[in-house]
PDB file of C-alpha atoms and ligand atoms in Angstrom:
ATOM      1  CA  MET A  14     149.050 120.943 175.336  1.00 98.00           C
ATOM      2  CA  LYS A  15     149.396 123.566 172.568  1.00 98.00           C
ATOM      3  CA  ILE A  16     152.060 126.141 173.509  1.00 98.00           C
ATOM      4  CA  ALA A  17     152.814 129.528 171.930  1.00 98.00           C
ATOM      5  CA  LEU A  18     156.420 130.630 172.392  1.00 98.00           C
ATOM      6  CA  LEU A  19     156.532 134.427 172.588  1.00 98.00           C
ATOM      7  CA  GLY A  20     160.244 134.901 171.904  1.00 98.00           C
ATOM      8  CA  TYR A  21     162.243 132.236 170.088  1.00 98.00           C
ATOM      9  CA  GLY A  22     165.801 133.062 171.097  1.00 98.00           C
ATOM     10  CA  LYS A  23     168.089 131.153 173.473  1.00 98.00           C
ATOM     11  CA  MET A  24     165.320 130.461 176.004  1.00 98.00           C
ATOM     12  CA  GLY A  25     162.549 129.895 173.447  1.00 98.00           C
ATOM     13  CA  LYS A  26     164.646 127.146 171.845  1.00 98.00           C
ATOM     14  CA  ALA A  27     165.531 125.536 175.215  1.00 98.00           C
ATOM     15  CA  ILE A  28     161.820 125.538 176.167  1.00 98.00           C
ATOM     16  CA  GLU A  29     160.815 124.053 172.806  1.00 98.00           C
ATOM     17  CA  GLU A  30     163.096 121.058 173.360  1.00 98.00           C
ATOM     18  CA  ILE A  31     161.814 120.322 176.869  1.00 98.00           C
ATOM     19  CA  ALA A  32     158.159 120.969 175.969  1.00 98.00           C
ATOM     20  CA  LYS A  33     158.338 118.557 172.993  1.00 98.00           C
ATOM     21  CA  ASN A  34     160.031 115.902 175.162  1.00 98.00           C
ATOM     22  CA  ARG A  35     157.114 116.218 177.582  1.00 98.00           C
ATOM     23  CA  GLY A  36     154.594 115.656 174.765  1.00 98.00           C
ATOM     24  CA  HIS A  37     153.533 119.242 174.064  1.00 98.00           C
ATOM     25  CA  GLU A  38     153.081 120.889 170.673  1.00 98.00           C
ATOM     26  CA  ILE A  39     154.547 124.275 169.724  1.00 98.00           C
ATOM     27  CA  VAL A  40     151.943 126.143 167.639  1.00 98.00           C
ATOM     28  CA  LEU A  41     153.651 129.559 167.437  1.00 98.00           C
ATOM     29  CA  LYS A  42     157.266 130.781 167.556  1.00 98.00           C
ATOM     30  CA  LEU A  43     156.947 134.558 167.776  1.00 98.00           C
ATOM     31  CA  GLU A  44     159.911 136.821 167.035  1.00 97.00           C
ATOM     32  CA  GLU A  45     158.150 140.058 166.017  1.00 96.00           C
ATOM     33  CA  ASP A  46     155.051 142.189 166.706  1.00 97.00           C
ATOM     34  CA  ILE A  47     152.273 139.984 168.128  1.00 98.00           C
ATOM     35  CA  SER A  48     149.607 142.123 166.371  1.00 95.00           C
ATOM     36  CA  ASN A  49     150.564 140.418 163.092  1.00 94.00           C
ATOM     37  CA  TYR A  50     149.094 137.085 164.295  1.00 95.00           C
ATOM     38  CA  GLU A  51     145.533 135.774 164.732  1.00 95.00           C
ATOM     39  CA  LEU A  52     146.048 133.973 168.032  1.00 96.00           C
ATOM     40  CA  GLU A  53     142.388 132.978 168.332  1.00 94.00           C
ATOM     41  CA  LYS A  54     142.789 130.653 165.325  1.00 95.00           C
ATOM     42  CA  MET A  55     145.669 128.675 166.904  1.00 97.00           C
ATOM     43  CA  ASN A  56     143.881 126.924 169.824  1.00 97.00           C
ATOM     44  CA  ILE A  57     146.671 128.006 172.204  1.00 98.00           C
ATOM     45  CA  ASP A  58     146.435 126.474 175.707  1.00 98.00           C
ATOM     46  CA  VAL A  59     149.287 128.511 177.258  1.00 98.00           C
ATOM     47  CA  ALA A  60     151.694 131.203 176.014  1.00 98.00           C
ATOM     48  CA  ILE A  61     155.280 131.315 177.332  1.00 98.00           C
ATOM     49  CA  ASP A  62     157.000 134.686 176.974  1.00 98.00           C
ATOM     50  CA  PHE A  63     160.801 134.823 176.991  1.00 98.00           C
ATOM     51  CA  SER A  64     161.208 137.759 174.627  1.00 98.00           C
ATOM     52  CA  VAL A  65     162.712 141.222 175.117  1.00 98.00           C
ATOM     53  CA  PRO A  66     161.884 143.872 177.754  1.00 96.00           C
ATOM     54  CA  LYS A  67     160.229 146.242 175.245  1.00 97.00           C
ATOM     55  CA  ALA A  68     157.848 143.541 173.910  1.00 98.00           C
ATOM     56  CA  ALA A  69     156.804 141.652 177.051  1.00 98.00           C
ATOM     57  CA  PHE A  70     153.940 143.885 178.242  1.00 98.00           C
ATOM     58  CA  LYS A  71     152.226 143.978 174.833  1.00 98.00           C
ATOM     59  CA  ASN A  72     152.728 140.238 174.306  1.00 98.00           C
ATOM     60  CA  ILE A  73     151.251 139.163 177.626  1.00 98.00           C
ATOM     61  CA  THR A  74     148.327 141.606 177.735  1.00 98.00           C
ATOM     62  CA  THR A  75     147.364 140.672 174.159  1.00 98.00           C
ATOM     63  CA  CYS A  76     147.119 137.057 175.361  1.00 98.00           C
ATOM     64  CA  PHE A  77     145.046 138.021 178.435  1.00 98.00           C
ATOM     65  CA  LYS A  78     142.546 139.755 176.123  1.00 97.00           C
ATOM     66  CA  LYS A  79     142.179 136.495 174.190  1.00 97.00           C
ATOM     67  CA  ASN A  80     141.868 134.498 177.441  1.00 96.00           C
ATOM     68  CA  ILE A  81     145.211 132.713 176.940  1.00 98.00           C
ATOM     69  CA  PRO A  82     147.104 131.984 180.215  1.00 98.00           C
ATOM     70  CA  VAL A  83     150.656 133.367 180.242  1.00 98.00           C
ATOM     71  CA  VAL A  84     153.926 132.218 181.801  1.00 98.00           C
ATOM     72  CA  CYS A  85     156.432 135.078 181.600  1.00 98.00           C
ATOM     73  CA  GLY A  86     160.167 134.909 182.303  1.00 98.00           C
ATOM     74  CA  THR A  87     161.211 138.055 180.464  1.00 98.00           C
ATOM     75  CA  THR A  88     163.015 140.459 182.786  1.00 97.00           C
ATOM     76  CA  GLY A  89     163.496 144.220 182.631  1.00 96.00           C
ATOM     77  CA  TRP A  90     159.822 145.244 182.105  1.00 97.00           C
ATOM     78  CA  LEU A  91     158.554 145.163 185.705  1.00 95.00           C
ATOM     79  CA  ASP A  92     157.591 148.860 185.952  1.00 96.00           C
ATOM     80  CA  ASP A  93     154.446 147.652 184.128  1.00 98.00           C
ATOM     81  CA  TYR A  94     153.842 144.540 186.286  1.00 98.00           C
ATOM     82  CA  GLU A  95     150.934 146.053 188.301  1.00 98.00           C
ATOM     83  CA  LYS A  96     149.249 147.253 185.084  1.00 98.00           C
ATOM     84  CA  ALA A  97     149.619 143.756 183.600  1.00 98.00           C
ATOM     85  CA  THR A  98     148.128 141.979 186.627  1.00 98.00           C
ATOM     86  CA  LYS A  99     145.188 144.426 186.614  1.00 98.00           C
ATOM     87  CA  ILE A 100     144.424 143.566 182.970  1.00 98.00           C
ATOM     88  CA  CYS A 101     144.827 139.839 183.724  1.00 98.00           C
ATOM     89  CA  LYS A 102     142.209 140.057 186.495  1.00 98.00           C
ATOM     90  CA  GLU A 103     139.810 142.191 184.422  1.00 98.00           C
ATOM     91  CA  GLU A 104     139.982 139.646 181.601  1.00 98.00           C
ATOM     92  CA  HIS A 105     139.630 136.633 183.969  1.00 98.00           C
ATOM     93  CA  SER A 106     142.861 135.259 182.542  1.00 98.00           C
ATOM     94  CA  ALA A 107     145.870 133.638 184.276  1.00 98.00           C
ATOM     95  CA  PHE A 108     149.465 134.780 184.803  1.00 98.00           C
ATOM     96  CA  ILE A 109     152.725 133.660 186.354  1.00 98.00           C
ATOM     97  CA  TYR A 110     155.785 135.909 186.252  1.00 98.00           C
ATOM     98  CA  ALA A 111     159.057 134.706 187.768  1.00 98.00           C
ATOM     99  CA  SER A 112     162.437 136.416 187.560  1.00 98.00           C
ATOM    100  CA  ASN A 113     163.852 132.891 187.601  1.00 98.00           C
ATOM    101  CA  PHE A 114     161.979 129.644 186.862  1.00 98.00           C
ATOM    102  CA  SER A 115     164.732 127.243 187.913  1.00 98.00           C
ATOM    103  CA  VAL A 116     163.821 125.017 190.861  1.00 96.00           C
ATOM    104  CA  GLY A 117     167.360 125.468 192.233  1.00 97.00           C
ATOM    105  CA  VAL A 118     167.084 129.258 192.228  1.00 98.00           C
ATOM    106  CA  ASN A 119     163.682 129.075 193.911  1.00 97.00           C
ATOM    107  CA  LEU A 120     165.311 127.020 196.704  1.00 97.00           C
ATOM    108  CA  PHE A 121     168.115 129.630 196.735  1.00 98.00           C
ATOM    109  CA  PHE A 122     165.466 132.364 197.190  1.00 98.00           C
ATOM    110  CA  GLU A 123     164.260 130.582 200.361  1.00 97.00           C
ATOM    111  CA  LEU A 124     167.844 130.227 201.637  1.00 98.00           C
ATOM    112  CA  ASN A 125     168.428 133.932 200.974  1.00 98.00           C
ATOM    113  CA  LYS A 126     165.338 134.910 202.998  1.00 98.00           C
ATOM    114  CA  LYS A 127     166.398 132.679 205.907  1.00 98.00           C
ATOM    115  CA  LEU A 128     169.948 134.081 205.911  1.00 98.00           C
ATOM    116  CA  ALA A 129     168.582 137.638 205.716  1.00 98.00           C
ATOM    117  CA  GLN A 130     166.433 136.994 208.804  1.00 98.00           C
ATOM    118  CA  MET A 131     169.507 135.679 210.675  1.00 98.00           C
ATOM    119  CA  MET A 132     171.710 138.614 209.606  1.00 98.00           C
ATOM    120  CA  ASN A 133     169.185 141.357 210.447  1.00 97.00           C
ATOM    121  CA  GLY A 134     170.811 143.518 213.135  1.00 95.00           C
ATOM    122  CA  MET A 135     174.342 142.194 212.404  1.00 96.00           C
ATOM    123  CA  ASP A 136     175.419 145.655 211.330  1.00 93.00           C
ATOM    124  CA  ASP A 137     179.174 144.915 211.146  1.00 96.00           C
ATOM    125  CA  TYR A 138     178.472 142.901 207.989  1.00 98.00           C
ATOM    126  CA  LYS A 139     178.219 144.691 204.632  1.00 97.00           C
ATOM    127  CA  ILE A 140     175.669 143.128 202.267  1.00 98.00           C
ATOM    128  CA  GLU A 141     176.413 142.834 198.548  1.00 98.00           C
ATOM    129  CA  ILE A 142     174.786 140.998 195.631  1.00 98.00           C
ATOM    130  CA  GLU A 143     176.777 140.041 192.536  1.00 98.00           C
ATOM    131  CA  GLU A 144     175.275 138.698 189.327  1.00 98.00           C
ATOM    132  CA  ILE A 145     177.199 137.452 186.277  1.00 98.00           C
ATOM    133  CA  HIS A 146     175.560 136.831 182.886  1.00 98.00           C
ATOM    134  CA  HIS A 147     176.477 136.437 179.214  1.00 98.00           C
ATOM    135  CA  THR A 148     177.269 139.563 177.214  1.00 98.00           C
ATOM    136  CA  GLU A 149     174.006 139.443 175.164  1.00 96.00           C
ATOM    137  CA  LYS A 150     171.854 140.167 178.213  1.00 97.00           C
ATOM    138  CA  GLN A 151     169.842 143.372 177.637  1.00 95.00           C
ATOM    139  CA  ASP A 152     168.990 144.313 181.244  1.00 96.00           C
ATOM    140  CA  ALA A 153     171.036 144.991 184.376  1.00 97.00           C
ATOM    141  CA  PRO A 154     170.794 144.130 187.140  1.00 98.00           C
ATOM    142  CA  SER A 155     169.244 140.734 186.477  1.00 98.00           C
ATOM    143  CA  GLY A 156     165.655 140.095 187.530  1.00 98.00           C
ATOM    144  CA  THR A 157     166.938 137.391 189.885  1.00 98.00           C
ATOM    145  CA  ALA A 158     169.315 139.823 191.620  1.00 98.00           C
ATOM    146  CA  ILE A 159     166.417 142.269 192.073  1.00 98.00           C
ATOM    147  CA  SER A 160     164.266 139.490 193.633  1.00 98.00           C
ATOM    148  CA  LEU A 161     167.126 138.586 196.004  1.00 98.00           C
ATOM    149  CA  ALA A 162     167.545 142.254 197.006  1.00 98.00           C
ATOM    150  CA  GLN A 163     163.801 142.750 197.550  1.00 98.00           C
ATOM    151  CA  ASP A 164     163.640 139.677 199.812  1.00 98.00           C
ATOM    152  CA  ILE A 165     166.592 140.954 201.899  1.00 98.00           C
ATOM    153  CA  ILE A 166     164.985 144.421 202.167  1.00 98.00           C
ATOM    154  CA  THR A 167     161.785 142.808 203.513  1.00 98.00           C
ATOM    155  CA  GLU A 168     163.798 141.113 206.302  1.00 98.00           C
ATOM    156  CA  ASN A 169     166.317 143.878 207.082  1.00 97.00           C
ATOM    157  CA  ASP A 170     165.364 146.869 209.269  1.00 97.00           C
ATOM    158  CA  ARG A 171     168.084 149.147 207.808  1.00 95.00           C
ATOM    159  CA  LYS A 172     167.972 148.496 204.056  1.00 97.00           C
ATOM    160  CA  GLU A 173     165.368 150.406 202.029  1.00 97.00           C
ATOM    161  CA  ARG A 174     166.420 150.038 198.379  1.00 97.00           C
ATOM    162  CA  TRP A 175     168.854 148.314 196.033  1.00 98.00           C
ATOM    163  CA  GLN A 176     171.259 150.221 193.801  1.00 97.00           C
ATOM    164  CA  LEU A 177     173.327 149.167 190.779  1.00 97.00           C
ATOM    165  CA  ASP A 178     177.066 149.363 191.685  1.00 94.00           C
ATOM    166  CA  HIS A 179     177.657 151.886 194.468  1.00 87.00           C
ATOM    167  CA  ALA A 180     175.194 152.111 197.325  1.00 92.00           C
ATOM    168  CA  THR A 181     174.642 154.297 200.371  1.00 94.00           C
ATOM    169  CA  GLU A 182     174.228 152.971 203.946  1.00 93.00           C
ATOM    170  CA  ASN A 183     170.523 152.122 203.551  1.00 96.00           C
ATOM    171  CA  GLU A 184     170.897 150.562 200.077  1.00 98.00           C
ATOM    172  CA  ILE A 185     172.043 147.117 198.881  1.00 98.00           C
ATOM    173  CA  PRO A 186     174.631 147.315 196.080  1.00 98.00           C
ATOM    174  CA  ILE A 187     174.126 144.964 193.117  1.00 98.00           C
ATOM    175  CA  MET A 188     177.243 144.408 191.011  1.00 98.00           C
ATOM    176  CA  ALA A 189     176.356 143.274 187.464  1.00 98.00           C
ATOM    177  CA  LYS A 190     179.142 141.623 185.435  1.00 98.00           C
ATOM    178  CA  ARG A 191     178.920 140.498 181.805  1.00 98.00           C
ATOM    179  CA  ILE A 192     181.186 137.623 180.681  1.00 98.00           C
ATOM    180  CA  ASP A 193     180.832 135.515 177.487  1.00 96.00           C
ATOM    181  CA  ASP A 194     178.643 132.397 177.797  1.00 95.00           C
ATOM    182  CA  VAL A 195     177.796 132.629 181.517  1.00 98.00           C
ATOM    183  CA  ASN A 196     174.257 131.248 181.994  1.00 98.00           C
ATOM    184  CA  GLY A 197     173.648 133.033 185.303  1.00 98.00           C
ATOM    185  CA  THR A 198     175.565 133.166 188.593  1.00 98.00           C
ATOM    186  CA  HIS A 199     174.216 134.945 191.674  1.00 98.00           C
ATOM    187  CA  THR A 200     176.090 135.513 194.931  1.00 98.00           C
ATOM    188  CA  VAL A 201     174.819 137.139 198.126  1.00 98.00           C
ATOM    189  CA  SER A 202     177.606 138.061 200.524  1.00 98.00           C
ATOM    190  CA  TYR A 203     177.866 139.459 204.044  1.00 98.00           C
ATOM    191  CA  LYS A 204     181.397 140.717 204.772  1.00 98.00           C
ATOM    192  CA  SER A 205     182.885 142.046 208.028  1.00 98.00           C
ATOM    193  CA  ASN A 206     186.512 142.738 208.990  1.00 98.00           C
ATOM    194  CA  ILE A 207     186.528 139.372 210.761  1.00 98.00           C
ATOM    195  CA  ASP A 208     184.919 137.025 208.225  1.00 98.00           C
ATOM    196  CA  SER A 209     182.596 136.604 205.248  1.00 98.00           C
ATOM    197  CA  ILE A 210     179.459 134.556 204.645  1.00 98.00           C
ATOM    198  CA  GLU A 211     178.442 133.868 201.033  1.00 98.00           C
ATOM    199  CA  ILE A 212     175.684 131.925 199.314  1.00 98.00           C
ATOM    200  CA  MET A 213     175.890 131.307 195.562  1.00 98.00           C
ATOM    201  CA  HIS A 214     173.790 129.748 192.792  1.00 98.00           C
ATOM    202  CA  THR A 215     175.407 128.802 189.476  1.00 98.00           C
ATOM    203  CA  ALA A 216     173.315 127.746 186.471  1.00 98.00           C
ATOM    204  CA  HIS A 217     175.288 125.185 184.422  1.00 98.00           C
ATOM    205  CA  SER A 218     172.905 125.512 181.447  1.00 98.00           C
ATOM    206  CA  ARG A 219     169.503 127.011 180.509  1.00 98.00           C
ATOM    207  CA  GLN A 220     167.748 123.692 181.117  1.00 98.00           C
ATOM    208  CA  GLY A 221     166.672 124.522 184.665  1.00 98.00           C
ATOM    209  CA  PHE A 222     164.995 127.785 183.609  1.00 98.00           C
ATOM    210  CA  ALA A 223     163.292 126.042 180.668  1.00 98.00           C
ATOM    211  CA  LEU A 224     162.024 123.056 182.669  1.00 98.00           C
ATOM    212  CA  GLY A 225     160.609 125.389 185.350  1.00 98.00           C
ATOM    213  CA  ALA A 226     158.779 127.420 182.693  1.00 98.00           C
ATOM    214  CA  VAL A 227     157.223 124.268 181.190  1.00 98.00           C
ATOM    215  CA  LEU A 228     156.199 123.009 184.658  1.00 97.00           C
ATOM    216  CA  ALA A 229     154.561 126.407 185.247  1.00 98.00           C
ATOM    217  CA  ALA A 230     152.753 126.195 181.880  1.00 98.00           C
ATOM    218  CA  GLU A 231     151.423 122.709 182.674  1.00 98.00           C
ATOM    219  CA  TRP A 232     150.287 123.968 186.100  1.00 97.00           C
ATOM    220  CA  ILE A 233     148.529 127.178 184.948  1.00 98.00           C
ATOM    221  CA  LYS A 234     146.489 125.665 182.070  1.00 96.00           C
ATOM    222  CA  ASP A 235     142.744 126.082 182.871  1.00 90.00           C
ATOM    223  CA  LYS A 236     143.428 128.244 185.971  1.00 96.00           C
ATOM    224  CA  GLU A 237     142.352 131.864 186.539  1.00 98.00           C
ATOM    225  CA  GLY A 238     144.319 134.423 188.589  1.00 98.00           C
ATOM    226  CA  VAL A 239     147.790 135.798 189.269  1.00 98.00           C
ATOM    227  CA  PHE A 240     150.274 133.268 190.664  1.00 98.00           C
ATOM    228  CA  THR A 241     153.966 132.847 191.505  1.00 97.00           C
ATOM    229  CA  MET A 242     156.481 130.041 191.095  1.00 97.00           C
ATOM    230  CA  LYS A 243     155.935 129.267 194.784  1.00 95.00           C
ATOM    231  CA  ASP A 244     152.373 128.177 193.936  1.00 96.00           C
ATOM    232  CA  VAL A 245     153.699 125.906 191.167  1.00 96.00           C
ATOM    233  CA  LEU A 246     156.412 124.325 193.313  1.00 94.00           C
ATOM    234  CA  ALA A 247     154.059 123.772 196.251  1.00 92.00           C
ATOM    235  CA  SER A 248     152.317 121.150 194.121  1.00 83.00           C
ATOM    236  CA  HIS A 249     155.618 119.480 193.066  1.00 72.00           C
ATOM    237  CA  LEU A 250     157.931 119.537 196.131  1.00 65.00           C
TER     238      LEU A 250
HETATM  239  N1  LIG B   8     162.859 133.988 184.297  1.00 76.11           N
HETATM  240  C1  LIG B   8     163.839 133.133 183.917  1.00 76.11           C
HETATM  241  O1  LIG B   8     163.961 132.008 184.454  1.00 76.11           O
HETATM  242  C2  LIG B   8     164.764 133.535 182.821  1.00 76.11           C
HETATM  243  C3  LIG B   8     164.573 134.723 182.188  1.00 76.11           C
HETATM  244  N2  LIG B   8     165.315 135.071 181.089  1.00 76.11           N
HETATM  245  C4  LIG B   8     164.905 136.281 180.403  1.00 76.11           C
HETATM  246  O2  LIG B   8     164.210 135.895 179.222  1.00 76.11           O
HETATM  247  C5  LIG B   8     164.390 136.871 178.203  1.00 76.11           C
HETATM  248  C6  LIG B   8     164.875 136.186 176.923  1.00 76.11           C
HETATM  249  O3  LIG B   8     166.146 135.640 177.157  1.00 76.11           O
HETATM  250  P1  LIG B   8     166.964 134.945 175.966  1.00 76.11           P
HETATM  251  O4  LIG B   8     166.154 133.890 175.328  1.00 76.11           O
HETATM  252  O5  LIG B   8     168.289 134.607 176.542  1.00 76.11           O
HETATM  253  O6  LIG B   8     167.118 136.176 174.963  1.00 76.11           O
HETATM  254  P2  LIG B   8     167.303 136.130 173.366  1.00 76.11           P
HETATM  255  O7  LIG B   8     167.775 137.492 172.977  1.00 76.11           O
HETATM  256  O8  LIG B   8     168.114 134.950 172.987  1.00 76.11           O
HETATM  257  O9  LIG B   8     165.805 135.905 172.824  1.00 76.11           O
HETATM  258  C7  LIG B   8     164.835 136.885 172.772  1.00 76.11           C
HETATM  259  C8  LIG B   8     164.069 136.713 171.479  1.00 76.11           C
HETATM  260  O10 LIG B   8     162.931 137.553 171.447  1.00 76.11           O
HETATM  261  C9  LIG B   8     162.787 138.007 170.113  1.00 76.11           C
HETATM  262  N3  LIG B   8     161.888 139.159 169.987  1.00 76.11           N
HETATM  263  C10 LIG B   8     162.179 140.442 169.622  1.00 76.11           C
HETATM  264  N4  LIG B   8     161.037 141.178 169.588  1.00 76.11           N
HETATM  265  C11 LIG B   8     160.032 140.329 169.910  1.00 76.11           C
HETATM  266  C12 LIG B   8     158.628 140.485 170.029  1.00 76.11           C
HETATM  267  N5  LIG B   8     158.018 141.648 169.791  1.00 76.11           N
HETATM  268  N6  LIG B   8     157.897 139.424 170.415  1.00 76.11           N
HETATM  269  C13 LIG B   8     158.499 138.227 170.640  1.00 76.11           C
HETATM  270  N7  LIG B   8     159.821 138.020 170.534  1.00 76.11           N
HETATM  271  C14 LIG B   8     160.579 139.053 170.173  1.00 76.11           C
HETATM  272  C15 LIG B   8     164.207 138.283 169.706  1.00 76.11           C
HETATM  273  O11 LIG B   8     164.310 138.396 168.299  1.00 76.11           O
HETATM  274  P3  LIG B   8     165.486 139.323 167.670  1.00 76.11           P
HETATM  275  O12 LIG B   8     166.771 138.698 168.112  1.00 76.11           O
HETATM  276  O13 LIG B   8     165.211 139.229 166.215  1.00 76.11           O
HETATM  277  O14 LIG B   8     165.288 140.700 168.259  1.00 76.11           O
HETATM  278  C16 LIG B   8     164.917 137.052 170.242  1.00 76.11           C
HETATM  279  O15 LIG B   8     164.860 135.972 169.346  1.00 76.11           O
HETATM  280  C17 LIG B   8     165.318 137.921 178.800  1.00 76.11           C
HETATM  281  O16 LIG B   8     164.547 138.973 179.325  1.00 76.11           O
HETATM  282  C18 LIG B   8     166.022 137.164 179.948  1.00 76.11           C
HETATM  283  O17 LIG B   8     166.450 138.018 180.986  1.00 76.11           O
HETATM  284  C19 LIG B   8     166.307 134.263 180.627  1.00 76.11           C
HETATM  285  C20 LIG B   8     166.581 133.079 181.255  1.00 76.11           C
HETATM  286  C21 LIG B   8     165.834 132.607 182.409  1.00 76.11           C
HETATM  287  O1  LIG B   9     169.121 136.753 180.699  1.00 76.11           O
HETATM  288  C1  LIG B   9     169.413 135.654 181.218  1.00 76.11           C
HETATM  289  O2  LIG B   9     170.144 134.840 180.662  1.00 76.11           O
HETATM  290  C2  LIG B   9     168.819 135.344 182.540  1.00 76.11           C
HETATM  291  N1  LIG B   9     167.934 136.163 183.021  1.00 76.11           N
HETATM  292  C3  LIG B   9     167.200 136.024 184.223  1.00 76.11           C
HETATM  293  C4  LIG B   9     167.436 137.207 185.140  1.00 76.11           C
HETATM  294  O3  LIG B   9     167.499 138.355 184.657  1.00 76.11           O
HETATM  295  O4  LIG B   9     167.528 137.016 186.357  1.00 76.11           O
HETATM  296  C5  LIG B   9     167.370 134.673 184.868  1.00 76.11           C
HETATM  297  C6  LIG B   9     168.679 133.991 184.639  1.00 76.11           C
HETATM  298  O5  LIG B   9     169.613 134.451 185.556  1.00 76.11           O
HETATM  299  C7  LIG B   9     169.190 134.088 183.227  1.00 76.11           C
END
């Protein structure tokens, strides 16, 4: 499969290694404005965007208009997600966005939903999400922390929104910490005066994110529509 990497930073390089090991060819390593390239001449099967928040929307919608399926892991651009999916459908293209492509985190998402169902109505427990990432990360809170919060809000009758740092009664606080070289650690905790319950996912490297993105690219080739990582994993697990 011919893959275009939209973004060739830490994740782009990790994806390149795994994609090549799985027999794929990298035909573009984009680090600047996508308008400078003639994508139609590159026979791209799938584009994988791990770029920067300000570039993601333009990168992915440019691909949709050239009928190139897109796997997107870039976080911090989601105010434009609905607009992007509309363009994808109009162009009969294909799209998967995931705040986190690692299989382990996608299992963690399911655990989080289950725990949130069990804790709904347990109002003595205060809910908090903490995320820790490397100091180069541009967005806060992390996309993964936002996904965790949204899933808890769906299950919890009292929580309506998430909030960075300090939260009111009907909000879930997300604490975002930045420490050198941390690949991504997410903790969901429920604390009462009596005890605490915590679930945590720690990424030991970027390999899990990169492998998940390549699995998604292999899965979406030749498909049409808007999908999630759950669709991809349903065919693997
Ligand atoms: N969903 C998931 O599983 C994961 C998501 N992420 C997300 O992926 C994104 C990238 O992360 P990471 O690789 O660590 O970040 P990096 O900063 O290492 O890489 C981003 C790259 O994008 C380049 N870039 C800048 N402008 C453009 C453009 N217009 N088009 C394409 N590329 C451009 C940057 O170049 P320059 O440095 O010259 O500006 C840089 O090389 C982030 O949003 C991060 O949150 C990260 C890990 C997992
Ligand atoms: O920027 C990162 O590094 C990561 N970003 C994603 C996020 O914002 O959730 C996923 C992962 O935690 C690493």
